[in-house]
PDB file of C-alpha atoms in Angstrom:
ATOM      1  CA  UNK A 360      57.401  42.925 170.724  1.00 74.00           C
ATOM      2  CA  UNK A 361      60.272  43.190 168.124  1.00 78.00           C
ATOM      3  CA  UNK A 362      62.907  41.304 170.745  1.00 80.00           C
ATOM      4  CA  UNK A 363      59.750  38.400 170.532  1.00 79.00           C
ATOM      5  CA  UNK A 364      59.835  38.292 166.743  1.00 81.00           C
ATOM      6  CA  UNK A 365      63.822  38.083 166.625  1.00 78.00           C
ATOM      7  CA  UNK A 366      63.473  35.249 168.685  1.00 80.00           C
ATOM      8  CA  UNK A 367      60.977  33.358 166.681  1.00 76.00           C
ATOM      9  CA  UNK A 368      62.796  34.027 163.420  1.00 77.00           C
ATOM     10  CA  UNK A 369      65.950  32.656 164.906  1.00 76.00           C
ATOM     11  CA  UNK A 370      64.193  29.681 166.493  1.00 72.00           C
ATOM     12  CA  UNK A 371      62.390  28.832 163.147  1.00 66.00           C
ATOM     13  CA  UNK A 372      66.051  28.996 161.435  1.00 66.00           C
ATOM     14  CA  UNK A 373      67.818  26.752 163.929  1.00 65.00           C
ATOM     15  CA  UNK A 374      65.125  24.116 163.772  1.00 63.00           C
ATOM     16  CA  UNK A 375      65.359  24.008 159.664  1.00 60.00           C
ATOM     17  CA  UNK A 376      69.037  23.891 160.087  1.00 60.00           C
ATOM     18  CA  UNK A 377      68.907  20.827 161.823  1.00 58.00           C
ATOM     19  CA  UNK A 378      68.899  17.291 160.499  1.00 62.00           C
ATOM     20  CA  UNK A 379      68.333  13.559 161.147  1.00 71.00           C
ATOM     21  CA  UNK A 380      70.706  11.578 160.435  1.00 78.00           C
ATOM     22  CA  UNK A 381      71.744   7.181 161.107  1.00 85.00           C
ATOM     23  CA  UNK A 382      74.742   5.281 160.689  1.00 90.00           C
ATOM     24  CA  UNK A 383      74.543   1.263 160.655  1.00 92.00           C
ATOM     25  CA  UNK A 384      77.249  -0.758 161.205  1.00 91.00           C
ATOM     26  CA  UNK A 385      76.835  -4.754 160.222  1.00 94.00           C
ATOM     27  CA  UNK A 386      79.440  -7.294 161.786  1.00 92.00           C
ATOM     28  CA  UNK A 387      79.249 -10.655 160.817  1.00 91.00           C
ATOM     29  CA  UNK A 388      76.211 -12.036 159.029  1.00 90.00           C
ATOM     30  CA  UNK A 389      73.659  -8.915 160.705  1.00 88.00           C
ATOM     31  CA  UNK A 390      71.545  -9.130 163.184  1.00 89.00           C
ATOM     32  CA  UNK A 391      69.297 -12.427 163.779  1.00 86.00           C
ATOM     33  CA  UNK A 392      67.289 -12.396 166.744  1.00 87.00           C
ATOM     34  CA  UNK A 393      65.839  -8.755 166.675  1.00 85.00           C
ATOM     35  CA  UNK A 394      66.827  -8.138 170.308  1.00 89.00           C
ATOM     36  CA  UNK A 395      67.826  -4.930 170.275  1.00 90.00           C
ATOM     37  CA  UNK A 396      69.381  -2.502 173.399  1.00 91.00           C
ATOM     38  CA  UNK A 397      69.358   1.582 173.203  1.00 92.00           C
ATOM     39  CA  UNK A 398      71.069   4.147 175.022  1.00 93.00           C
ATOM     40  CA  UNK A 399      71.379   7.552 174.489  1.00 92.00           C
ATOM     41  CA  UNK A 400      74.977   9.598 174.415  1.00 92.00           C
ATOM     42  CA  UNK A 401      74.854  13.287 175.609  1.00 91.00           C
ATOM     43  CA  UNK A 402      77.703  15.488 174.403  1.00 89.00           C
ATOM     44  CA  UNK A 403      78.969  19.153 174.971  1.00 86.00           C
ATOM     45  CA  UNK A 404      80.911  21.689 172.455  1.00 82.00           C
ATOM     46  CA  UNK A 405      79.093  20.914 169.131  1.00 74.00           C
ATOM     47  CA  UNK A 406      79.787  17.046 169.762  1.00 78.00           C
ATOM     48  CA  UNK A 407      83.671  16.965 170.459  1.00 87.00           C
ATOM     49  CA  UNK A 408      83.224  16.329 174.355  1.00 90.00           C
ATOM     50  CA  UNK A 409      80.913  13.274 175.659  1.00 91.00           C
ATOM     51  CA  UNK A 410      79.379  13.572 178.610  1.00 91.00           C
ATOM     52  CA  UNK A 411      78.645   9.955 179.633  1.00 92.00           C
ATOM     53  CA  UNK A 412      80.198   6.745 177.895  1.00 90.00           C
ATOM     54  CA  UNK A 413      77.786   4.482 175.597  1.00 91.00           C
ATOM     55  CA  UNK A 414      79.679   1.076 175.576  1.00 88.00           C
ATOM     56  CA  UNK A 415      78.741  -0.810 172.603  1.00 85.00           C
ATOM     57  CA  UNK A 416      81.068  -3.610 173.562  1.00 85.00           C
ATOM     58  CA  UNK A 417      79.047  -3.862 176.599  1.00 88.00           C
ATOM     59  CA  UNK A 418      75.468  -3.931 174.731  1.00 88.00           C
ATOM     60  CA  UNK A 419      77.121  -6.928 172.386  1.00 88.00           C
ATOM     61  CA  UNK A 420      76.866  -9.121 175.351  1.00 84.00           C
ATOM     62  CA  UNK A 421      79.527 -11.157 173.363  1.00 85.00           C
ATOM     63  CA  UNK A 422      77.457 -12.064 170.259  1.00 87.00           C
ATOM     64  CA  UNK A 423      79.306 -12.382 167.272  1.00 89.00           C
ATOM     65  CA  UNK A 424      76.713 -11.347 164.459  1.00 92.00           C
ATOM     66  CA  UNK A 425      75.040  -7.840 165.257  1.00 93.00           C
ATOM     67  CA  UNK A 426      74.468  -4.632 163.422  1.00 94.00           C
ATOM     68  CA  UNK A 427      74.883  -0.591 165.521  1.00 94.00           C
ATOM     69  CA  UNK A 428      73.115   1.553 164.632  1.00 93.00           C
ATOM     70  CA  UNK A 429      73.815   5.360 166.085  1.00 92.00           C
ATOM     71  CA  UNK A 430      71.281   8.340 165.119  1.00 89.00           C
ATOM     72  CA  UNK A 431      69.789  11.731 165.522  1.00 86.00           C
ATOM     73  CA  UNK A 432      66.476  10.828 165.846  1.00 80.00           C
ATOM     74  CA  UNK A 433      63.670  13.621 166.512  1.00 79.00           C
ATOM     75  CA  UNK A 434      63.879  13.123 170.275  1.00 82.00           C
ATOM     76  CA  UNK A 435      67.415  13.911 170.123  1.00 81.00           C
ATOM     77  CA  UNK A 436      67.051  17.040 168.138  1.00 78.00           C
ATOM     78  CA  UNK A 437      64.013  18.012 170.870  1.00 81.00           C
ATOM     79  CA  UNK A 438      66.335  16.978 173.357  1.00 80.00           C
ATOM     80  CA  UNK A 439      69.334  19.327 172.069  1.00 79.00           C
ATOM     81  CA  UNK A 440      66.871  21.948 171.265  1.00 80.00           C
ATOM     82  CA  UNK A 441      65.551  21.986 174.483  1.00 81.00           C
ATOM     83  CA  UNK A 442      68.655  21.861 176.351  1.00 79.00           C
ATOM     84  CA  UNK A 443      70.086  24.745 174.645  1.00 78.00           C
ATOM     85  CA  UNK A 444      66.892  26.985 175.639  1.00 79.00           C
ATOM     86  CA  UNK A 445      67.147  25.837 178.935  1.00 75.00           C
ATOM     87  CA  UNK A 446      70.704  26.286 179.396  1.00 73.00           C
ATOM     88  CA  UNK A 447      72.483  28.264 176.747  1.00 71.00           C
ATOM     89  CA  UNK A 448      75.241  25.674 175.849  1.00 73.00           C
ATOM     90  CA  UNK A 449      75.905  23.574 173.097  1.00 81.00           C
ATOM     91  CA  UNK A 450      74.448  19.978 174.616  1.00 83.00           C
ATOM     92  CA  UNK A 451      73.455  17.497 171.614  1.00 84.00           C
ATOM     93  CA  UNK A 452      72.812  14.000 171.933  1.00 87.00           C
ATOM     94  CA  UNK A 453      72.397  10.854 169.661  1.00 89.00           C
ATOM     95  CA  UNK A 454      71.087   6.993 170.280  1.00 91.00           C
ATOM     96  CA  UNK A 455      73.137   4.395 169.849  1.00 93.00           C
ATOM     97  CA  UNK A 456      71.482   1.094 169.107  1.00 93.00           C
ATOM     98  CA  UNK A 457      72.883  -2.583 169.225  1.00 94.00           C
ATOM     99  CA  UNK A 458      70.739  -5.330 167.505  1.00 93.00           C
ATOM    100  CA  UNK A 459      71.635  -8.812 167.585  1.00 90.00           C
TER     101      UNK A 459
END
C-alpha cells in the first residue's frame, strides 16, 4: 500500500513539473493561405538524440512566406508520460507545424 502511495505522489509531482511551450518563427510576410502541415518529432535522453527526422524544408515545399511552430502540447506531454511509464527511458516528443 505504501508503495502505491509513493508512486502516486511521485507521479503527481512529475505531472506538475512538465509544461507546454511553443516557438514560432515567421519567414517572409508570414502565412497567407492558412494551409498547415504537422509532424511529431521524438527524442531520447532528455531531447539530446532525435529518433526521427522532421524536415521542415520539405514541409514548406518551396513557399517563401510561412511560419514554423514547434510546440510541446498536452498530447505530447501525455505521450512522454505514457512512454516513460511503459518503458522507463527518457523519451519525449514535440510537434512541428508549418503554416503557409
